PDB file of C-alpha atoms in Angstrom:
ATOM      1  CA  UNK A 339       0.000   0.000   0.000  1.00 69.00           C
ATOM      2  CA  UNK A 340       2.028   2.902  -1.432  1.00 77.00           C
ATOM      3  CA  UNK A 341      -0.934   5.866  -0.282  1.00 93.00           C
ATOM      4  CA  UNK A 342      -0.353   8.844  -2.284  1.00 96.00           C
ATOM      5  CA  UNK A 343       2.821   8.652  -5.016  1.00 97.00           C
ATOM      6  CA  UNK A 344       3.987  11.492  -7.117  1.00 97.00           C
ATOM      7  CA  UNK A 345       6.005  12.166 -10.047  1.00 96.00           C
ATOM      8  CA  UNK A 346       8.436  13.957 -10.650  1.00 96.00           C
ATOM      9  CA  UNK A 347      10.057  14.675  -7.178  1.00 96.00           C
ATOM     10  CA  UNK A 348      12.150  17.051  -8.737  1.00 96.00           C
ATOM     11  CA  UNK A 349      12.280  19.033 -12.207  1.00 96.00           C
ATOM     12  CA  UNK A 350      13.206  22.322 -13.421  1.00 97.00           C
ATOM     13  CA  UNK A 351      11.503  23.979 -16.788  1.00 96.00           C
ATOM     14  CA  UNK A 352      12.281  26.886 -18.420  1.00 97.00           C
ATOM     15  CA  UNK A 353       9.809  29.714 -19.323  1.00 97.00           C
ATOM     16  CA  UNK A 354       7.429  28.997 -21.480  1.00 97.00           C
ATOM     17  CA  UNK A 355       7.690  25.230 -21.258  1.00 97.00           C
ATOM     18  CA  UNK A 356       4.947  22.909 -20.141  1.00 96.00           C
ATOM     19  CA  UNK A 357       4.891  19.909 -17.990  1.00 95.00           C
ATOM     20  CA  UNK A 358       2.789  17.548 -16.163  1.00 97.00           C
ATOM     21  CA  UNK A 359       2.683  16.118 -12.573  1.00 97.00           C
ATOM     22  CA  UNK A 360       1.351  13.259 -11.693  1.00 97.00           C
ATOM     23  CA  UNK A 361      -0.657  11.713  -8.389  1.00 97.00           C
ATOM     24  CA  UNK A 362      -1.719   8.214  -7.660  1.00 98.00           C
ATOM     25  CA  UNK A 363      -3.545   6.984  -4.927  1.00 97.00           C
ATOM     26  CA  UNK A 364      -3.925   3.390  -3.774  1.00 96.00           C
ATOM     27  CA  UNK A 365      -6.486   4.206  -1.132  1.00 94.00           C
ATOM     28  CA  UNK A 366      -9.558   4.229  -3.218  1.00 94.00           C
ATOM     29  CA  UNK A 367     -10.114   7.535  -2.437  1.00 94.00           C
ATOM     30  CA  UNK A 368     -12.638   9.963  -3.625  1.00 93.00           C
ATOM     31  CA  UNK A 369     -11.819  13.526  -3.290  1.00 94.00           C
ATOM     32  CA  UNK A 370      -8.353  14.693  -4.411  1.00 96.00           C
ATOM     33  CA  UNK A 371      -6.298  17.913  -4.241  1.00 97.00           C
ATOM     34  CA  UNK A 372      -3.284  19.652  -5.745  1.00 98.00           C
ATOM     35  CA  UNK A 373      -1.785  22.208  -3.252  1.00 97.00           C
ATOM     36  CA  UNK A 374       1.261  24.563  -3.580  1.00 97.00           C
ATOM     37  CA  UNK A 375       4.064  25.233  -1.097  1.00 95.00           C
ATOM     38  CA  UNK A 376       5.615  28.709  -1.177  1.00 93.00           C
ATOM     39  CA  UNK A 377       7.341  30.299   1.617  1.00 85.00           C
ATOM     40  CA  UNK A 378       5.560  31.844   4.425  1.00 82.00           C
ATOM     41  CA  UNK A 379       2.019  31.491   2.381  1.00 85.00           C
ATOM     42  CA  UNK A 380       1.438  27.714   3.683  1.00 87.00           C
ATOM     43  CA  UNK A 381      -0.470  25.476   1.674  1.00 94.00           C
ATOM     44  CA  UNK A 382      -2.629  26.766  -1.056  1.00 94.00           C
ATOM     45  CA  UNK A 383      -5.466  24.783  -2.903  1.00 95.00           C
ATOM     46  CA  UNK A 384      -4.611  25.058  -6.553  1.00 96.00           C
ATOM     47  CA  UNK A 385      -7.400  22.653  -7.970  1.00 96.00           C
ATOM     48  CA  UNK A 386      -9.426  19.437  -6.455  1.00 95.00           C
ATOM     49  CA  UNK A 387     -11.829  17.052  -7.244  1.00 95.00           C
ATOM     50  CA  UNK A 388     -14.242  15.433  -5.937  1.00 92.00           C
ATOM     51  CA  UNK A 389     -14.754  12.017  -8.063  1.00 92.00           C
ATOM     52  CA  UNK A 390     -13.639  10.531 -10.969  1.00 94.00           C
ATOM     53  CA  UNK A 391     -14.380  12.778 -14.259  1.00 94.00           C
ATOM     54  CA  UNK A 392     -15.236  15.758 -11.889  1.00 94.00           C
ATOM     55  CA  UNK A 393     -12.356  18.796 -11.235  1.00 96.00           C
ATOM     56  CA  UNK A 394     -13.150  22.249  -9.567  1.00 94.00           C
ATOM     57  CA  UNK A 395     -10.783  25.318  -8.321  1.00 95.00           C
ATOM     58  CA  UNK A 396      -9.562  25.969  -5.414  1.00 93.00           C
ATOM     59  CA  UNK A 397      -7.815  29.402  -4.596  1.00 91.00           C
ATOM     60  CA  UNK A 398      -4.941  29.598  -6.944  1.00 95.00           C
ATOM     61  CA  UNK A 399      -5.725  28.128 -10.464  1.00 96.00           C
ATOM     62  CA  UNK A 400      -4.664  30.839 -12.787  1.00 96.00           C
ATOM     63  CA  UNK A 401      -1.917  28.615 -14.725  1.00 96.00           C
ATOM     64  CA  UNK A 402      -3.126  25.727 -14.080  1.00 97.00           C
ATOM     65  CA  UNK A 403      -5.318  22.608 -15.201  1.00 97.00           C
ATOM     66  CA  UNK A 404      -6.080  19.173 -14.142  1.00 97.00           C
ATOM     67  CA  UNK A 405      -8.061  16.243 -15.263  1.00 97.00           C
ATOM     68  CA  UNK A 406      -8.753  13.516 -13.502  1.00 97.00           C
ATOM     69  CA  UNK A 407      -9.505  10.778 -16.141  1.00 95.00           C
ATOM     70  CA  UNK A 408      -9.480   7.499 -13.441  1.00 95.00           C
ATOM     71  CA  UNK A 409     -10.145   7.341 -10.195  1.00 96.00           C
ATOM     72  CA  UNK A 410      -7.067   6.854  -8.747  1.00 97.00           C
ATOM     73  CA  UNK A 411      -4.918   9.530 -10.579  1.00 97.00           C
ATOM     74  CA  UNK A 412      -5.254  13.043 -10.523  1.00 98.00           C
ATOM     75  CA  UNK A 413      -2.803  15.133 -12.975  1.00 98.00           C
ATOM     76  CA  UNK A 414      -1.723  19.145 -12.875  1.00 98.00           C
ATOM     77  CA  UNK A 415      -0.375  20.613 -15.840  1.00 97.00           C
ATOM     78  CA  UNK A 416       1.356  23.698 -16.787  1.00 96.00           C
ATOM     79  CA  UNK A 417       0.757  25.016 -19.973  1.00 91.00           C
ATOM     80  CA  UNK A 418       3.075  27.442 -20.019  1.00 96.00           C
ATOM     81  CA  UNK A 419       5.404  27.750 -17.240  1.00 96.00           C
ATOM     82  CA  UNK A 420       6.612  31.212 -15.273  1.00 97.00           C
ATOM     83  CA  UNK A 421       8.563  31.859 -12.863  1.00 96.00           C
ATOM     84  CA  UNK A 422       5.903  32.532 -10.173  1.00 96.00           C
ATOM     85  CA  UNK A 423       4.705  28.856 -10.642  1.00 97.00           C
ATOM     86  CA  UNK A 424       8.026  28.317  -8.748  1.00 97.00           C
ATOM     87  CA  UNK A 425       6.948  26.058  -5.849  1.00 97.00           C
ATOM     88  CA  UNK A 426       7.105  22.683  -3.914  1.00 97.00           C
ATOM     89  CA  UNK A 427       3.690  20.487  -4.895  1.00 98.00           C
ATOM     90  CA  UNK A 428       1.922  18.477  -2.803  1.00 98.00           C
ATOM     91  CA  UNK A 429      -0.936  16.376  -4.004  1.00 98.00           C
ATOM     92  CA  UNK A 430      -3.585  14.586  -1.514  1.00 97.00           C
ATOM     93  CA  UNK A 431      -6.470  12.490  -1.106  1.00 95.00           C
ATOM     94  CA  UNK A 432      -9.342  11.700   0.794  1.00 92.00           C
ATOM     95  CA  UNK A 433     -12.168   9.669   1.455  1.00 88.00           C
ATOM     96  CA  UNK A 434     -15.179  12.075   1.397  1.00 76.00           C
ATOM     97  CA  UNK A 435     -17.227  10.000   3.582  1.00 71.00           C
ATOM     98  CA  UNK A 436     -16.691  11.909   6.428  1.00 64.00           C
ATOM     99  CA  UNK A 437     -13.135  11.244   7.349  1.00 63.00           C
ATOM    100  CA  UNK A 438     -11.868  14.424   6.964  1.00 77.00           C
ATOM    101  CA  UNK A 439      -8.112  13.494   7.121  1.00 87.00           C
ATOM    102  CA  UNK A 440      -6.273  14.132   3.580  1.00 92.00           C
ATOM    103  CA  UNK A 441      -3.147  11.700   2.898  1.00 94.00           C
ATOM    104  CA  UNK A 442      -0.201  14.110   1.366  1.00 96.00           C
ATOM    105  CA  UNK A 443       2.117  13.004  -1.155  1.00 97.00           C
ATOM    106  CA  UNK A 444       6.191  13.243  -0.353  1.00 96.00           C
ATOM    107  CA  UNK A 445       6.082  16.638  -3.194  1.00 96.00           C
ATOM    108  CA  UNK A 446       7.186  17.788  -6.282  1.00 97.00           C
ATOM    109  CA  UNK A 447       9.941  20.627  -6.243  1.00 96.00           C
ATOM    110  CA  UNK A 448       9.771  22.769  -9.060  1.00 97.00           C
ATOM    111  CA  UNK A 449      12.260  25.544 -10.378  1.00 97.00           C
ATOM    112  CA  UNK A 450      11.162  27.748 -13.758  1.00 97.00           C
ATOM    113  CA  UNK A 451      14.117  29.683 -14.963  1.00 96.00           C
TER     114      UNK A 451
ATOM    115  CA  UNK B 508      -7.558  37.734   3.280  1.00 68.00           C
ATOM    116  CA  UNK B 509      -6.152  35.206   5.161  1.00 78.00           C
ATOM    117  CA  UNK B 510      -9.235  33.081   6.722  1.00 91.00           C
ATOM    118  CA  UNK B 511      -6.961  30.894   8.543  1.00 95.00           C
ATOM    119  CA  UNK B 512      -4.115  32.415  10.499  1.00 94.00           C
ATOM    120  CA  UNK B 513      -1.203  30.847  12.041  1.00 96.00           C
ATOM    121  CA  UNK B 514       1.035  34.171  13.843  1.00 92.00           C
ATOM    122  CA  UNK B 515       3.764  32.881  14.578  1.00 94.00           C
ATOM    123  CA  UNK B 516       6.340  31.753  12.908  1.00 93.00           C
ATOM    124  CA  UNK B 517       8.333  30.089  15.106  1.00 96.00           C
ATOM    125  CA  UNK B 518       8.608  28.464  18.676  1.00 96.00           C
ATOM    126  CA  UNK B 519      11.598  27.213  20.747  1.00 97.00           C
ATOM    127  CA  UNK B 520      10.367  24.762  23.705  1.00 97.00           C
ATOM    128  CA  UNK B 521      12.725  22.655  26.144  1.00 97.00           C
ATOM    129  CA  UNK B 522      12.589  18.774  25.728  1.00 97.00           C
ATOM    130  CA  UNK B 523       9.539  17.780  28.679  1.00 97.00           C
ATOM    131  CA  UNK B 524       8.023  21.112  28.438  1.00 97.00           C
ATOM    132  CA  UNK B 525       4.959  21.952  27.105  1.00 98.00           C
ATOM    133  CA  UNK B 526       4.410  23.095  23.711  1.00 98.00           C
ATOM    134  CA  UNK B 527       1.131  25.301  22.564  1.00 98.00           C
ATOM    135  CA  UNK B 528       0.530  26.313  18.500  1.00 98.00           C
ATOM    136  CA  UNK B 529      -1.928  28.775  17.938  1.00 98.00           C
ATOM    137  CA  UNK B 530      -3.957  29.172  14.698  1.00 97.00           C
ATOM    138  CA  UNK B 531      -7.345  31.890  14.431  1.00 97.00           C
ATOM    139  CA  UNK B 532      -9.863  31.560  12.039  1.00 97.00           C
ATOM    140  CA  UNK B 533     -12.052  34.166  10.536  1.00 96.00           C
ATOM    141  CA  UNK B 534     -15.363  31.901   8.335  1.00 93.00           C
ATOM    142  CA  UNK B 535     -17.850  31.338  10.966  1.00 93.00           C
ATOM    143  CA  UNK B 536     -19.091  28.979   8.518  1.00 92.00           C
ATOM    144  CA  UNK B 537     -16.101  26.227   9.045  1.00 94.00           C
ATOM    145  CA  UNK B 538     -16.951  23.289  11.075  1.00 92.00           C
ATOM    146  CA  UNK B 539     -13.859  20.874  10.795  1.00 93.00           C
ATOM    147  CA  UNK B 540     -10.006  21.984  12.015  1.00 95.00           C
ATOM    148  CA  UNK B 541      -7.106  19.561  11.397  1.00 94.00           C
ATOM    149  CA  UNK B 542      -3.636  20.142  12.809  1.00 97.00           C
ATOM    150  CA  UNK B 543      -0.863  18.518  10.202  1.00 97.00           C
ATOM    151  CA  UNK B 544       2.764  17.625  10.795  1.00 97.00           C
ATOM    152  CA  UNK B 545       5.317  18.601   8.335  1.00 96.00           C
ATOM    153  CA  UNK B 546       8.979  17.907   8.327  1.00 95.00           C
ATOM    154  CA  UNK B 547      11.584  19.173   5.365  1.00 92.00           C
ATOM    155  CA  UNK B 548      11.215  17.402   2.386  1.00 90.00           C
ATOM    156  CA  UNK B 549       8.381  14.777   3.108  1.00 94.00           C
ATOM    157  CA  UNK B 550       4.675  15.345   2.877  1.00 95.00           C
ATOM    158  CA  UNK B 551       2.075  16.795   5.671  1.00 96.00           C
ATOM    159  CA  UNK B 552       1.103  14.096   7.585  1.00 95.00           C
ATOM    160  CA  UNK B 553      -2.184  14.324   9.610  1.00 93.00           C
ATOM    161  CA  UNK B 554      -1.909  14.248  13.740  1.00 95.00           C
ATOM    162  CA  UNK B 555      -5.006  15.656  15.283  1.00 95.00           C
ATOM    163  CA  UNK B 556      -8.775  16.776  14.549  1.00 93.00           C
ATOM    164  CA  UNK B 557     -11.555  18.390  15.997  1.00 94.00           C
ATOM    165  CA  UNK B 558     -15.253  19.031  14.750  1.00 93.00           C
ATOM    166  CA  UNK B 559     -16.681  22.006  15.737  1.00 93.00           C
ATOM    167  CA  UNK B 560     -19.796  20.234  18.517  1.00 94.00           C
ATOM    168  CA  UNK B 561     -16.503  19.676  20.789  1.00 95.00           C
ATOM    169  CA  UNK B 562     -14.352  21.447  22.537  1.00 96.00           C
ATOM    170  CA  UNK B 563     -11.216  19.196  23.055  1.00 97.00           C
ATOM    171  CA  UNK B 564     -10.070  15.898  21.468  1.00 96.00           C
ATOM    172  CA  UNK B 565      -7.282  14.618  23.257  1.00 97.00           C
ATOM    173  CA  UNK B 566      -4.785  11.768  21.207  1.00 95.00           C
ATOM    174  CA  UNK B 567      -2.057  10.631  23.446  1.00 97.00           C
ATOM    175  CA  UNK B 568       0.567  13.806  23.730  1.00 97.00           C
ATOM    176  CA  UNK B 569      -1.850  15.803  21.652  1.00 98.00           C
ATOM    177  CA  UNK B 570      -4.511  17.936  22.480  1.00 98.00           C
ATOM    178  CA  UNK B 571      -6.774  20.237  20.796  1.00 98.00           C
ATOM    179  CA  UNK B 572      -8.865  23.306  21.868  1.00 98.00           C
ATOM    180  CA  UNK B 573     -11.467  24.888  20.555  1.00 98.00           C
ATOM    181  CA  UNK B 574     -12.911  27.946  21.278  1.00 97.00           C
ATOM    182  CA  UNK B 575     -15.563  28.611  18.667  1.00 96.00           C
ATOM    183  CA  UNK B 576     -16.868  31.930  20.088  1.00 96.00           C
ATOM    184  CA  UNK B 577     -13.354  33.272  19.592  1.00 97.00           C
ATOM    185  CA  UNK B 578     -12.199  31.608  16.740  1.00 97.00           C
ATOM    186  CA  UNK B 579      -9.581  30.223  17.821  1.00 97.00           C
ATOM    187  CA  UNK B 580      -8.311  26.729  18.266  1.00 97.00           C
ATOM    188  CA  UNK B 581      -5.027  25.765  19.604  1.00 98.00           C
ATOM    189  CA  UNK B 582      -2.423  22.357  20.121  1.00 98.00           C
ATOM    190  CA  UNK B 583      -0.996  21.375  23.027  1.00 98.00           C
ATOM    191  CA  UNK B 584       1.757  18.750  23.197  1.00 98.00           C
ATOM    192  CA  UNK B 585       2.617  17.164  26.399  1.00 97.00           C
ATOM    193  CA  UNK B 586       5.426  16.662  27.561  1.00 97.00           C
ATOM    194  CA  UNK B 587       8.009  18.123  23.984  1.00 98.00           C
ATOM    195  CA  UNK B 588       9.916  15.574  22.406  1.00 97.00           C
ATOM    196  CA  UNK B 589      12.998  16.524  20.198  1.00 96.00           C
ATOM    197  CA  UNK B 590      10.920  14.207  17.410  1.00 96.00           C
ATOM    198  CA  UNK B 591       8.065  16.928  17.560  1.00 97.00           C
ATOM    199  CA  UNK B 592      10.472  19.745  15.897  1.00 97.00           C
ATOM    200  CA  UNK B 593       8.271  20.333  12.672  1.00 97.00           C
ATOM    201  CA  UNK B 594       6.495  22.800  10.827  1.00 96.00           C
ATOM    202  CA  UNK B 595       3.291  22.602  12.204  1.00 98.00           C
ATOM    203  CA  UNK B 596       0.031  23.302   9.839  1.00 97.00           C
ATOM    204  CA  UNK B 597      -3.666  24.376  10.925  1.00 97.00           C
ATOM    205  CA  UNK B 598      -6.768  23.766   8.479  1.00 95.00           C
ATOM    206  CA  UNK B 599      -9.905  24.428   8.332  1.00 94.00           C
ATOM    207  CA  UNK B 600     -12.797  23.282   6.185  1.00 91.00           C
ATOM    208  CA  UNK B 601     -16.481  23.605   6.096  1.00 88.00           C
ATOM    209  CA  UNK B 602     -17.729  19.787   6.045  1.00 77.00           C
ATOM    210  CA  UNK B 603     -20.210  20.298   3.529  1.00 76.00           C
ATOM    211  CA  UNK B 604     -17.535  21.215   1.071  1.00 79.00           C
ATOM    212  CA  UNK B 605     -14.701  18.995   1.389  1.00 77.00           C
ATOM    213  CA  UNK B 606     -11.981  21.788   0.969  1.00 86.00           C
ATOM    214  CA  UNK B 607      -9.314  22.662   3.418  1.00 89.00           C
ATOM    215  CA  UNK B 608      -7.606  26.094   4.371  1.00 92.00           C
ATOM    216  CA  UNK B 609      -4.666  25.707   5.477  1.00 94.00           C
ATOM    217  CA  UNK B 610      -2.875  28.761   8.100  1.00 95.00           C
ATOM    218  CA  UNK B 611       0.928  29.126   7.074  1.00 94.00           C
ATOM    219  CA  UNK B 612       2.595  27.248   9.909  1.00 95.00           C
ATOM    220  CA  UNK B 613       4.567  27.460  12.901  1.00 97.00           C
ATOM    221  CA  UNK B 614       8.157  25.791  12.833  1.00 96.00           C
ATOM    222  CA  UNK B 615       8.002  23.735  16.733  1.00 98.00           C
ATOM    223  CA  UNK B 616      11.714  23.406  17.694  1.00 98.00           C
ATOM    224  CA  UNK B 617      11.915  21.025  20.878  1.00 97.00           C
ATOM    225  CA  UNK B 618      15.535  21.662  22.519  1.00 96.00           C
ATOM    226  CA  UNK B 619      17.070  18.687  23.891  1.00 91.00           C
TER     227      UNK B 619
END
């Protein structure tokens, strides 16, 4: 039982250049999240989802988009990547059936130059 | 705006002693508070909760408060352990919605 995986752990892009990140979780888990890690802002929701085929955004999607094609895989993408996008990412899961706890992945650090 | 609020920082606490991380809130309408673990490079991992009908919910070393009329909750950790030093996340989330807010974390350092 792996819980939440992601890929890459590391990568650096330059400007302009688009890449995806991956999640995967084992856990049969409904509702998933992307979050971003920036110094002294905490965690902030970039975009979720709360089942299979269903995506929604959270507080910081400008840049961003997901999909969430199977159940147990939830993908970000950057279309075009800037320097602000800078950031460690943190996927996570959850059951939605009223345990609240979310299971993080280990990150993704990111560098745009 | 910030609806979840962690102010400080940092906090230095002697091995045995007791640590306390504070974390405000300003949506009356969240109902669910979570206190997560972090330490460098690795994911958050989850170490307390407490729905908003209580007031407490002890787990071992671990205690949270919540005082809904202030918004405020806090986490007690009794007695320090060196293996506590972590960044130490609040969230919040109203149940109905599934999504968390997350305050910006205090960095625990337990001195041995």
């Amino acid at each position: 039982n792996a819980g939440v995986t992601q890929t890459p752990k590391f990568r650096v892009l330059k400007t302009g250049q688009s890449m995806t990140l991956l999640c995967a979780q084992d856990m049969n888990h409904e509702y998933m999240y992307w979050y971003r890690q920036d110094p002294g802002m905490g965690l902030r929701l970039i975009h979720y989802s709360v089942g299979e085929g269903t995506t929604a955004k959270g507080e910081v999607p400008d840049g961003y988009n997901v999909s969430r094609l199977k159940k147990q895989n939830f993908l970000l993408g950057l279309e075009s990547a800037a320097p602000s996008q800078t950031s460690v990412y943190f996927c996570a899961s959850s059951s939605g059936t009223g345990d609240y706890e979310q299971y993080f992945g280990p990150g993704t650090r990111l560098t745009v130059t | 705006d910030q609806q979840v609020k962690q102010n400080s920082p940092s906090l230095s606490v002697q091995e045995g002693r007791i640590s306390i991380l504070n974390c405000d809130y300003t949506n009356s309408m969240f109902d669910y508070f979570l206190w997560y673990k972090k330490y460098p490079a690795e994911g958050p991992t989850f170490l307390i909760s407490i729905s908003s009908i209580k007031d407490k919910n002890e787990d071992g070393r671990f205690t949270v408060f919540l005082n809904k009329s202030a918004k405020h909750l806090s986490l007690h950790i009794v007695p320090s352990q060196p293996g506590d030093s972590a960044v130490y996340f609040c969230a919040a989330s109203n149940s109905g919605t599934y999504k968390y807010i997350f305050g910006t974390g205090t960095r625990l350092k337990v001195l041995a």
